[in-house]
Amino acid sequence: MMSIKTKICLAATFSFATLCFNGYANDDKYANVEIKPTKLSDSAYMFAGAGGNIGVSVGADGIIIIDNQFAPLAGKISQALANIQPGLPRYIINTHYHGDHTGGNNVFGQTGTIFAHHNVLKRLSDDDSYKAAGLPTITYSTDTSIHANGDVLTLLHTGAAHTDGDSIVLWQDKSIVHMGDLFFKDRFPYIDLDAGGSVKGYRDAVAKVIRKINADTIVIPGHGSLATRDDLIRFKHMLDASINWMESNLANGASLEALQQQGMPEKWQDWGWRFISEERWIATLHKGLATKS
């Protein structure tokens, strides 16, 4: 039977959701999005919906979320959290600044503390859609850790990679790692060169994580289904092959147009997808490596 205390907490959660999210309720683009939880351990979950995958830690110290998808989904995310544990997130971690990972900051930052790399704060501060409550209040330049719910979550900054402000979140016992957008499972990644991203830095960041985890680590990608260390290694093989292929062609003076017409080596051609097609991946490699990214 649900306790009176639990009922009060749930009522508070849903009242907050009604207050903050009713303006989003009829957003057609997200009306049919379902936030789907996957239990990873007694205290950890992954939420999939629209946008980047969300990591969740729950327990006696409160709720921690890693990323929060698009702004109109904040109500659905809050309700999905309430189904697991009453209350609102105490800590919110932004793995980088893109809106499909930070869109809920304005809502969740009203009652929780947002953690992110320094450069995430800089970039979000330049975006008028983020209010004061939606900006990170605890920032770091290298690494920091959160001790909560019987776990230690280490926020690792890998250097310029997907952007100039990426973090991965590693559980100290190596049971789980949240990659942010340093991992698009079985897909070509988006490397935001205009936001300080780096092709080789991206590859090196993935390699760093592979060295830190083990065969039993559950890998939460920024986009795509749950993965393993082997999946991440296969992803790195694609990155290595792509870089080697482009550098060889650049050395021979090949133009971007010729390479796009030629296409990637056959083994990797089916890694293209709606957002990062084979043609766009080739353009990213050409721009990033031609400028010594």
PDB file of C-alpha atoms in Angstrom:
ATOM      1  CA  MET A   1       0.000   0.000   0.000  1.00  0.00           C
ATOM      2  CA  MET A   2       1.284   3.468  -0.855  1.00  0.00           C
ATOM      3  CA  SER A   3       2.206   5.500   2.247  1.00  0.00           C
ATOM      4  CA  ILE A   4       0.762   8.936   2.986  1.00  0.00           C
ATOM      5  CA  LYS A   5       4.260  10.392   2.613  1.00  0.00           C
ATOM      6  CA  THR A   6       4.625   8.793  -0.817  1.00  0.00           C
ATOM      7  CA  LYS A   7       1.228  10.068  -1.900  1.00  0.00           C
ATOM      8  CA  ILE A   8       2.179  13.589  -0.862  1.00  0.00           C
ATOM      9  CA  CYS A   9       5.480  13.387  -2.756  1.00  0.00           C
ATOM     10  CA  LEU A  10       3.773  12.095  -5.870  1.00  0.00           C
ATOM     11  CA  ALA A  11       1.125  14.776  -5.639  1.00  0.00           C
ATOM     12  CA  ALA A  12       3.835  17.415  -5.356  1.00  0.00           C
ATOM     13  CA  THR A  13       5.641  15.985  -8.349  1.00  0.00           C
ATOM     14  CA  PHE A  14       2.590  15.954 -10.577  1.00  0.00           C
ATOM     15  CA  SER A  15       1.470  19.410  -9.412  1.00  0.00           C
ATOM     16  CA  PHE A  16       4.879  20.715 -10.382  1.00  0.00           C
ATOM     17  CA  ALA A  17       4.575  18.960 -13.715  1.00  0.00           C
ATOM     18  CA  THR A  18       1.168  20.508 -14.345  1.00  0.00           C
ATOM     19  CA  LEU A  19       2.423  23.964 -13.407  1.00  0.00           C
ATOM     20  CA  CYS A  20       5.562  23.849 -15.523  1.00  0.00           C
ATOM     21  CA  PHE A  21       4.623  21.698 -18.484  1.00  0.00           C
ATOM     22  CA  ASN A  22       1.023  22.478 -19.470  1.00  0.00           C
ATOM     23  CA  GLY A  23       2.365  24.806 -22.150  1.00  0.00           C
ATOM     24  CA  TYR A  24       4.023  21.805 -23.780  1.00  0.00           C
ATOM     25  CA  ALA A  25       1.137  19.370 -23.505  1.00  0.00           C
ATOM     26  CA  ASN A  26      -0.203  19.970 -26.993  1.00  0.00           C
ATOM     27  CA  ASP A  27       3.117  20.112 -28.794  1.00  0.00           C
ATOM     28  CA  ASP A  28       2.274  17.859 -31.754  1.00  0.00           C
ATOM     29  CA  LYS A  29       5.892  16.993 -32.480  1.00  0.00           C
ATOM     30  CA  TYR A  30       6.321  15.323 -29.098  1.00  0.00           C
ATOM     31  CA  ALA A  31       2.737  14.326 -28.313  1.00  0.00           C
ATOM     32  CA  ASN A  32       3.306  10.656 -29.071  1.00  0.00           C
ATOM     33  CA  VAL A  33       6.786  10.346 -27.573  1.00  0.00           C
ATOM     34  CA  GLU A  34       6.956   7.761 -24.809  1.00  0.00           C
ATOM     35  CA  ILE A  35       9.691   7.815 -22.185  1.00  0.00           C
ATOM     36  CA  LYS A  36      10.752   4.179 -21.925  1.00  0.00           C
ATOM     37  CA  PRO A  37      12.749   3.096 -18.855  1.00  0.00           C
ATOM     38  CA  THR A  38      15.218   0.217 -18.834  1.00  0.00           C
ATOM     39  CA  LYS A  39      16.430  -0.974 -15.427  1.00  0.00           C
ATOM     40  CA  LEU A  40      20.197  -1.426 -15.306  1.00  0.00           C
ATOM     41  CA  SER A  41      20.676  -2.128 -11.595  1.00  0.00           C
ATOM     42  CA  ASP A  42      18.831  -1.652  -8.298  1.00  0.00           C
ATOM     43  CA  SER A  43      19.612   2.073  -8.481  1.00  0.00           C
ATOM     44  CA  ALA A  44      20.183   2.868 -12.159  1.00  0.00           C
ATOM     45  CA  TYR A  45      18.056   3.186 -15.295  1.00  0.00           C
ATOM     46  CA  MET A  46      18.244   4.379 -18.864  1.00  0.00           C
ATOM     47  CA  PHE A  47      15.344   6.420 -20.266  1.00  0.00           C
ATOM     48  CA  ALA A  48      14.831   6.500 -24.028  1.00  0.00           C
ATOM     49  CA  GLY A  49      12.447   8.921 -25.698  1.00  0.00           C
ATOM     50  CA  ALA A  50      13.328  11.606 -28.232  1.00  0.00           C
ATOM     51  CA  GLY A  51      16.803  13.080 -28.175  1.00  0.00           C
ATOM     52  CA  GLY A  52      19.735  11.823 -26.180  1.00  0.00           C
ATOM     53  CA  ASN A  53      19.383   8.853 -23.857  1.00  0.00           C
ATOM     54  CA  ILE A  54      18.965   9.748 -20.189  1.00  0.00           C
ATOM     55  CA  GLY A  55      20.898   8.055 -17.398  1.00  0.00           C
ATOM     56  CA  VAL A  56      19.156   7.858 -14.021  1.00  0.00           C
ATOM     57  CA  SER A  57      20.422   7.135 -10.511  1.00  0.00           C
ATOM     58  CA  VAL A  58      17.902   6.771  -7.671  1.00  0.00           C
ATOM     59  CA  GLY A  59      18.170   6.040  -3.975  1.00  0.00           C
ATOM     60  CA  ALA A  60      18.222   7.505  -0.504  1.00  0.00           C
ATOM     61  CA  ASP A  61      20.177  10.569  -1.636  1.00  0.00           C
ATOM     62  CA  GLY A  62      17.631  11.493  -4.292  1.00  0.00           C
ATOM     63  CA  ILE A  63      17.381  11.379  -8.058  1.00  0.00           C
ATOM     64  CA  ILE A  64      20.234  12.133 -10.445  1.00  0.00           C
ATOM     65  CA  ILE A  65      19.639  12.469 -14.178  1.00  0.00           C
ATOM     66  CA  ILE A  66      22.254  12.555 -16.913  1.00  0.00           C
ATOM     67  CA  ASP A  67      20.870  14.693 -19.758  1.00  0.00           C
ATOM     68  CA  ASN A  68      17.182  15.560 -20.191  1.00  0.00           C
ATOM     69  CA  GLN A  69      16.215  15.560 -23.888  1.00  0.00           C
ATOM     70  CA  PHE A  70      14.012  18.282 -25.453  1.00  0.00           C
ATOM     71  CA  ALA A  71      12.188  20.942 -23.425  1.00  0.00           C
ATOM     72  CA  PRO A  72       8.625  19.770 -24.268  1.00  0.00           C
ATOM     73  CA  LEU A  73       9.402  16.321 -22.813  1.00  0.00           C
ATOM     74  CA  ALA A  74      10.220  17.542 -19.309  1.00  0.00           C
ATOM     75  CA  GLY A  75       6.754  16.657 -18.032  1.00  0.00           C
ATOM     76  CA  LYS A  76       6.892  13.124 -19.402  1.00  0.00           C
ATOM     77  CA  ILE A  77      10.387  12.645 -17.994  1.00  0.00           C
ATOM     78  CA  SER A  78       9.225  13.864 -14.594  1.00  0.00           C
ATOM     79  CA  GLN A  79       6.316  11.445 -14.624  1.00  0.00           C
ATOM     80  CA  ALA A  80       8.565   8.544 -15.651  1.00  0.00           C
ATOM     81  CA  LEU A  81      10.888   9.374 -12.758  1.00  0.00           C
ATOM     82  CA  ALA A  82       7.945   9.497 -10.348  1.00  0.00           C
ATOM     83  CA  ASN A  83       7.010   5.974 -11.371  1.00  0.00           C
ATOM     84  CA  ILE A  84      10.386   4.867 -10.011  1.00  0.00           C
ATOM     85  CA  GLN A  85      10.889   7.162  -7.036  1.00  0.00           C
ATOM     86  CA  PRO A  86       8.923  10.165  -5.711  1.00  0.00           C
ATOM     87  CA  GLY A  87      10.489  13.568  -6.023  1.00  0.00           C
ATOM     88  CA  LEU A  88      12.317  15.661  -8.601  1.00  0.00           C
ATOM     89  CA  PRO A  89      15.976  15.400  -9.638  1.00  0.00           C
ATOM     90  CA  ARG A  90      18.437  16.659  -7.061  1.00  0.00           C
ATOM     91  CA  TYR A  91      21.312  16.737  -9.537  1.00  0.00           C
ATOM     92  CA  ILE A  92      21.222  17.197 -13.317  1.00  0.00           C
ATOM     93  CA  ILE A  93      24.321  16.417 -15.382  1.00  0.00           C
ATOM     94  CA  ASN A  94      24.732  17.910 -18.860  1.00  0.00           C
ATOM     95  CA  THR A  95      27.119  15.816 -20.984  1.00  0.00           C
ATOM     96  CA  HIS A  96      27.361  18.739 -23.447  1.00  0.00           C
ATOM     97  CA  TYR A  97      25.309  21.762 -24.517  1.00  0.00           C
ATOM     98  CA  HIS A  98      23.109  20.517 -27.389  1.00  0.00           C
ATOM     99  CA  GLY A  99      19.383  21.056 -26.901  1.00  0.00           C
ATOM    100  CA  ASP A 100      18.380  17.408 -27.321  1.00  0.00           C
ATOM    101  CA  HIS A 101      20.354  16.770 -24.114  1.00  0.00           C
ATOM    102  CA  THR A 102      19.763  20.010 -22.174  1.00  0.00           C
ATOM    103  CA  GLY A 103      16.285  21.128 -23.252  1.00  0.00           C
ATOM    104  CA  GLY A 104      14.778  20.338 -19.847  1.00  0.00           C
ATOM    105  CA  ASN A 105      17.310  22.432 -17.919  1.00  0.00           C
ATOM    106  CA  ASN A 106      14.926  25.343 -17.407  1.00  0.00           C
ATOM    107  CA  VAL A 107      12.478  23.035 -15.655  1.00  0.00           C
ATOM    108  CA  PHE A 108      14.709  20.663 -13.723  1.00  0.00           C
ATOM    109  CA  GLY A 109      17.118  23.449 -12.757  1.00  0.00           C
ATOM    110  CA  GLN A 110      14.345  25.136 -10.758  1.00  0.00           C
ATOM    111  CA  THR A 111      14.663  22.496  -8.043  1.00  0.00           C
ATOM    112  CA  GLY A 112      17.973  20.764  -8.789  1.00  0.00           C
ATOM    113  CA  THR A 113      21.637  21.573  -9.275  1.00  0.00           C
ATOM    114  CA  ILE A 114      23.077  21.370 -12.789  1.00  0.00           C
ATOM    115  CA  PHE A 115      26.619  20.057 -13.342  1.00  0.00           C
ATOM    116  CA  ALA A 116      28.561  20.544 -16.584  1.00  0.00           C
ATOM    117  CA  HIS A 117      31.947  21.402 -18.056  1.00  0.00           C
ATOM    118  CA  HIS A 118      32.850  25.114 -18.075  1.00  0.00           C
ATOM    119  CA  ASN A 119      32.279  25.379 -21.817  1.00  0.00           C
ATOM    120  CA  VAL A 120      28.699  24.136 -21.506  1.00  0.00           C
ATOM    121  CA  LEU A 121      27.947  27.088 -19.239  1.00  0.00           C
ATOM    122  CA  LYS A 122      29.603  29.452 -21.700  1.00  0.00           C
ATOM    123  CA  ARG A 123      27.560  28.177 -24.636  1.00  0.00           C
ATOM    124  CA  LEU A 124      24.225  27.974 -22.828  1.00  0.00           C
ATOM    125  CA  SER A 125      24.753  31.476 -21.407  1.00  0.00           C
ATOM    126  CA  ASP A 126      24.838  32.763 -24.991  1.00  0.00           C
ATOM    127  CA  ASP A 127      21.456  31.165 -25.728  1.00  0.00           C
ATOM    128  CA  ASP A 128      18.531  33.348 -24.663  1.00  0.00           C
ATOM    129  CA  SER A 129      16.216  30.351 -24.414  1.00  0.00           C
ATOM    130  CA  TYR A 130      18.017  29.220 -21.251  1.00  0.00           C
ATOM    131  CA  LYS A 131      16.929  31.065 -18.124  1.00  0.00           C
ATOM    132  CA  ALA A 132      19.108  31.522 -15.054  1.00  0.00           C
ATOM    133  CA  ALA A 133      17.664  28.351 -13.517  1.00  0.00           C
ATOM    134  CA  GLY A 134      18.607  26.394 -16.626  1.00  0.00           C
ATOM    135  CA  LEU A 135      22.313  27.174 -16.472  1.00  0.00           C
ATOM    136  CA  PRO A 136      24.901  24.936 -14.806  1.00  0.00           C
ATOM    137  CA  THR A 137      25.822  26.143 -11.316  1.00  0.00           C
ATOM    138  CA  ILE A 138      28.644  23.676 -10.695  1.00  0.00           C
ATOM    139  CA  THR A 139      31.233  23.493 -13.469  1.00  0.00           C
ATOM    140  CA  TYR A 140      34.628  21.868 -13.845  1.00  0.00           C
ATOM    141  CA  SER A 141      37.570  21.907 -16.241  1.00  0.00           C
ATOM    142  CA  THR A 142      38.776  18.314 -15.974  1.00  0.00           C
ATOM    143  CA  ASP A 143      36.888  15.815 -13.780  1.00  0.00           C
ATOM    144  CA  THR A 144      34.587  15.835 -10.763  1.00  0.00           C
ATOM    145  CA  SER A 145      32.632  13.222  -8.813  1.00  0.00           C
ATOM    146  CA  ILE A 146      29.195  12.895  -7.231  1.00  0.00           C
ATOM    147  CA  HIS A 147      28.893  10.571  -4.241  1.00  0.00           C
ATOM    148  CA  ALA A 148      25.261   9.472  -3.954  1.00  0.00           C
ATOM    149  CA  ASN A 149      22.931   6.493  -3.776  1.00  0.00           C
ATOM    150  CA  GLY A 150      25.733   4.145  -2.816  1.00  0.00           C
ATOM    151  CA  ASP A 151      27.661   4.951  -5.993  1.00  0.00           C
ATOM    152  CA  VAL A 152      30.357   7.354  -7.098  1.00  0.00           C
ATOM    153  CA  LEU A 153      29.633   8.915 -10.479  1.00  0.00           C
ATOM    154  CA  THR A 154      32.746  10.437 -12.021  1.00  0.00           C
ATOM    155  CA  LEU A 155      32.245  13.133 -14.658  1.00  0.00           C
ATOM    156  CA  LEU A 156      35.202  12.891 -17.026  1.00  0.00           C
ATOM    157  CA  HIS A 157      36.072  15.661 -19.478  1.00  0.00           C
ATOM    158  CA  THR A 158      37.878  14.119 -22.421  1.00  0.00           C
ATOM    159  CA  GLY A 159      39.070  17.255 -24.209  1.00  0.00           C
ATOM    160  CA  ALA A 160      37.771  18.497 -27.549  1.00  0.00           C
ATOM    161  CA  ALA A 161      35.726  15.701 -29.125  1.00  0.00           C
ATOM    162  CA  HIS A 162      32.007  15.916 -29.962  1.00  0.00           C
ATOM    163  CA  THR A 163      32.199  19.564 -28.790  1.00  0.00           C
ATOM    164  CA  ASP A 164      34.652  21.457 -26.572  1.00  0.00           C
ATOM    165  CA  GLY A 165      32.658  20.669 -23.425  1.00  0.00           C
ATOM    166  CA  ASP A 166      31.938  16.936 -23.393  1.00  0.00           C
ATOM    167  CA  SER A 167      31.679  14.748 -20.327  1.00  0.00           C
ATOM    168  CA  ILE A 168      31.205  11.038 -19.943  1.00  0.00           C
ATOM    169  CA  VAL A 169      29.789   9.712 -16.665  1.00  0.00           C
ATOM    170  CA  LEU A 170      31.437   6.593 -15.273  1.00  0.00           C
ATOM    171  CA  TRP A 171      30.193   4.629 -12.286  1.00  0.00           C
ATOM    172  CA  GLN A 172      33.208   3.999 -10.035  1.00  0.00           C
ATOM    173  CA  ASP A 173      32.668   0.231 -10.018  1.00  0.00           C
ATOM    174  CA  LYS A 174      32.668   0.324 -13.852  1.00  0.00           C
ATOM    175  CA  SER A 175      29.188  -1.194 -13.946  1.00  0.00           C
ATOM    176  CA  ILE A 176      27.792   1.594 -16.143  1.00  0.00           C
ATOM    177  CA  VAL A 177      29.099   4.390 -18.334  1.00  0.00           C
ATOM    178  CA  HIS A 178      27.027   7.125 -19.980  1.00  0.00           C
ATOM    179  CA  MET A 179      28.827   8.282 -23.123  1.00  0.00           C
ATOM    180  CA  GLY A 180      26.833  11.392 -24.028  1.00  0.00           C
ATOM    181  CA  ASP A 181      27.306  12.020 -27.736  1.00  0.00           C
ATOM    182  CA  LEU A 182      30.712  10.377 -27.732  1.00  0.00           C
ATOM    183  CA  PHE A 183      28.894   7.250 -28.887  1.00  0.00           C
ATOM    184  CA  PHE A 184      26.243   6.820 -31.570  1.00  0.00           C
ATOM    185  CA  LYS A 185      25.659   3.063 -31.570  1.00  0.00           C
ATOM    186  CA  ASP A 186      26.306   1.538 -35.029  1.00  0.00           C
ATOM    187  CA  ARG A 187      26.024   4.970 -36.661  1.00  0.00           C
ATOM    188  CA  PHE A 188      28.323   7.674 -37.936  1.00  0.00           C
ATOM    189  CA  PRO A 189      28.610  10.291 -35.183  1.00  0.00           C
ATOM    190  CA  TYR A 190      27.873  13.980 -35.264  1.00  0.00           C
ATOM    191  CA  ILE A 191      31.067  15.914 -34.545  1.00  0.00           C
ATOM    192  CA  ASP A 192      30.274  19.583 -34.009  1.00  0.00           C
ATOM    193  CA  LEU A 193      33.405  21.168 -35.479  1.00  0.00           C
ATOM    194  CA  ASP A 194      31.884  24.637 -35.162  1.00  0.00           C
ATOM    195  CA  ALA A 195      31.567  24.135 -31.386  1.00  0.00           C
ATOM    196  CA  GLY A 196      35.160  23.075 -30.818  1.00  0.00           C
ATOM    197  CA  GLY A 197      34.736  19.431 -31.785  1.00  0.00           C
ATOM    198  CA  SER A 198      37.644  17.400 -33.142  1.00  0.00           C
ATOM    199  CA  VAL A 199      37.663  14.309 -35.346  1.00  0.00           C
ATOM    200  CA  LYS A 200      40.798  12.823 -33.832  1.00  0.00           C
ATOM    201  CA  GLY A 201      39.880  14.109 -30.390  1.00  0.00           C
ATOM    202  CA  TYR A 202      36.580  12.250 -30.697  1.00  0.00           C
ATOM    203  CA  ARG A 203      38.369   9.009 -31.613  1.00  0.00           C
ATOM    204  CA  ASP A 204      40.867   9.464 -28.772  1.00  0.00           C
ATOM    205  CA  ALA A 205      38.071  10.096 -26.256  1.00  0.00           C
ATOM    206  CA  VAL A 206      36.378   6.849 -27.243  1.00  0.00           C
ATOM    207  CA  ALA A 207      39.703   5.024 -26.870  1.00  0.00           C
ATOM    208  CA  LYS A 208      40.147   6.520 -23.397  1.00  0.00           C
ATOM    209  CA  VAL A 209      36.771   5.202 -22.269  1.00  0.00           C
ATOM    210  CA  ILE A 210      37.443   1.738 -23.706  1.00  0.00           C
ATOM    211  CA  ARG A 211      40.567   1.560 -21.527  1.00  0.00           C
ATOM    212  CA  LYS A 212      38.579   2.552 -18.427  1.00  0.00           C
ATOM    213  CA  ILE A 213      35.742   0.006 -18.676  1.00  0.00           C
ATOM    214  CA  ASN A 214      35.527  -3.772 -18.873  1.00  0.00           C
ATOM    215  CA  ALA A 215      33.565  -6.492 -20.639  1.00  0.00           C
ATOM    216  CA  ASP A 216      30.734  -6.312 -18.089  1.00  0.00           C
ATOM    217  CA  THR A 217      30.217  -2.541 -18.273  1.00  0.00           C
ATOM    218  CA  ILE A 218      26.792  -1.444 -19.491  1.00  0.00           C
ATOM    219  CA  VAL A 219      27.332   1.308 -22.056  1.00  0.00           C
ATOM    220  CA  ILE A 220      24.640   3.973 -22.474  1.00  0.00           C
ATOM    221  CA  PRO A 221      25.136   5.649 -25.866  1.00  0.00           C
ATOM    222  CA  GLY A 222      24.059   9.182 -26.545  1.00  0.00           C
ATOM    223  CA  HIS A 223      21.816   7.755 -29.250  1.00  0.00           C
ATOM    224  CA  GLY A 224      20.854   4.150 -29.900  1.00  0.00           C
ATOM    225  CA  SER A 225      20.161   1.056 -27.837  1.00  0.00           C
ATOM    226  CA  LEU A 226      22.104  -0.147 -24.800  1.00  0.00           C
ATOM    227  CA  ALA A 227      25.542  -1.382 -25.709  1.00  0.00           C
ATOM    228  CA  THR A 228      28.635  -3.217 -24.534  1.00  0.00           C
ATOM    229  CA  ARG A 229      32.347  -2.570 -24.569  1.00  0.00           C
ATOM    230  CA  ASP A 230      32.557  -4.677 -27.729  1.00  0.00           C
ATOM    231  CA  ASP A 231      30.047  -2.362 -29.419  1.00  0.00           C
ATOM    232  CA  LEU A 232      32.174   0.609 -28.419  1.00  0.00           C
ATOM    233  CA  ILE A 233      35.309  -1.093 -29.768  1.00  0.00           C
ATOM    234  CA  ARG A 234      33.542  -1.716 -33.091  1.00  0.00           C
ATOM    235  CA  PHE A 235      32.576   1.973 -33.137  1.00  0.00           C
ATOM    236  CA  LYS A 236      36.225   2.930 -32.607  1.00  0.00           C
ATOM    237  CA  HIS A 237      37.274   0.628 -35.448  1.00  0.00           C
ATOM    238  CA  MET A 238      34.927   2.579 -37.715  1.00  0.00           C
ATOM    239  CA  LEU A 239      36.455   5.858 -36.515  1.00  0.00           C
ATOM    240  CA  ASP A 240      39.997   4.581 -37.095  1.00  0.00           C
ATOM    241  CA  ALA A 241      39.136   3.295 -40.563  1.00  0.00           C
ATOM    242  CA  SER A 242      37.386   6.547 -41.473  1.00  0.00           C
ATOM    243  CA  ILE A 243      40.313   8.677 -40.360  1.00  0.00           C
ATOM    244  CA  ASN A 244      42.872   6.508 -42.132  1.00  0.00           C
ATOM    245  CA  TRP A 245      40.787   6.483 -45.313  1.00  0.00           C
ATOM    246  CA  MET A 246      40.369  10.266 -45.346  1.00  0.00           C
ATOM    247  CA  GLU A 247      44.008  11.032 -44.505  1.00  0.00           C
ATOM    248  CA  SER A 248      45.165   8.758 -47.312  1.00  0.00           C
ATOM    249  CA  ASN A 249      42.855  10.480 -49.785  1.00  0.00           C
ATOM    250  CA  LEU A 250      43.831  13.949 -48.586  1.00  0.00           C
ATOM    251  CA  ALA A 251      47.490  13.050 -49.080  1.00  0.00           C
ATOM    252  CA  ASN A 252      46.647  12.169 -52.683  1.00  0.00           C
ATOM    253  CA  GLY A 253      44.881  15.480 -53.221  1.00  0.00           C
ATOM    254  CA  ALA A 254      41.343  14.093 -53.520  1.00  0.00           C
ATOM    255  CA  SER A 255      38.560  16.681 -53.465  1.00  0.00           C
ATOM    256  CA  LEU A 256      35.533  16.515 -51.195  1.00  0.00           C
ATOM    257  CA  GLU A 257      33.227  16.148 -54.196  1.00  0.00           C
ATOM    258  CA  ALA A 258      35.210  13.210 -55.564  1.00  0.00           C
ATOM    259  CA  LEU A 259      35.245  11.459 -52.197  1.00  0.00           C
ATOM    260  CA  GLN A 260      31.523  11.908 -51.708  1.00  0.00           C
ATOM    261  CA  GLN A 261      30.920  10.448 -55.139  1.00  0.00           C
ATOM    262  CA  GLN A 262      33.274   7.553 -54.378  1.00  0.00           C
ATOM    263  CA  GLY A 263      31.742   6.846 -50.979  1.00  0.00           C
ATOM    264  CA  MET A 264      33.142   5.237 -47.838  1.00  0.00           C
ATOM    265  CA  PRO A 265      34.719   1.782 -47.886  1.00  0.00           C
ATOM    266  CA  GLU A 266      31.936  -0.751 -48.330  1.00  0.00           C
ATOM    267  CA  LYS A 267      32.219  -2.143 -44.786  1.00  0.00           C
ATOM    268  CA  TRP A 268      31.030   1.138 -43.286  1.00  0.00           C
ATOM    269  CA  GLN A 269      28.533   2.380 -45.848  1.00  0.00           C
ATOM    270  CA  ASP A 270      25.482   1.181 -43.904  1.00  0.00           C
ATOM    271  CA  TRP A 271      26.445   3.291 -40.872  1.00  0.00           C
ATOM    272  CA  GLY A 272      24.828   6.342 -42.451  1.00  0.00           C
ATOM    273  CA  TRP A 273      21.504   7.478 -41.011  1.00  0.00           C
ATOM    274  CA  ARG A 274      18.938  10.261 -41.272  1.00  0.00           C
ATOM    275  CA  PHE A 275      20.988  12.958 -39.515  1.00  0.00           C
ATOM    276  CA  ILE A 276      24.526  11.927 -40.437  1.00  0.00           C
ATOM    277  CA  SER A 277      24.429  10.413 -43.898  1.00  0.00           C
ATOM    278  CA  GLU A 278      27.488   8.904 -45.522  1.00  0.00           C
ATOM    279  CA  GLU A 279      27.897  12.117 -47.525  1.00  0.00           C
ATOM    280  CA  ARG A 280      27.768  14.293 -44.401  1.00  0.00           C
ATOM    281  CA  TRP A 281      30.219  12.044 -42.529  1.00  0.00           C
ATOM    282  CA  ILE A 282      32.689  12.354 -45.391  1.00  0.00           C
ATOM    283  CA  ALA A 283      32.293  16.140 -45.276  1.00  0.00           C
ATOM    284  CA  THR A 284      32.977  16.135 -41.520  1.00  0.00           C
ATOM    285  CA  LEU A 285      36.091  14.036 -41.967  1.00  0.00           C
ATOM    286  CA  HIS A 286      37.320  16.193 -44.839  1.00  0.00           C
ATOM    287  CA  LYS A 287      36.818  19.474 -42.963  1.00  0.00           C
ATOM    288  CA  GLY A 288      38.121  18.204 -39.636  1.00  0.00           C
ATOM    289  CA  LEU A 289      41.201  16.424 -40.904  1.00  0.00           C
ATOM    290  CA  ALA A 290      42.143  18.962 -43.554  1.00  0.00           C
ATOM    291  CA  THR A 291      42.380  21.510 -40.734  1.00  0.00           C
ATOM    292  CA  LYS A 292      44.360  19.116 -38.505  1.00  0.00           C
ATOM    293  CA  SER A 293      41.403  18.638 -36.133  1.00  0.00           C
TER     294      SER A 293
END
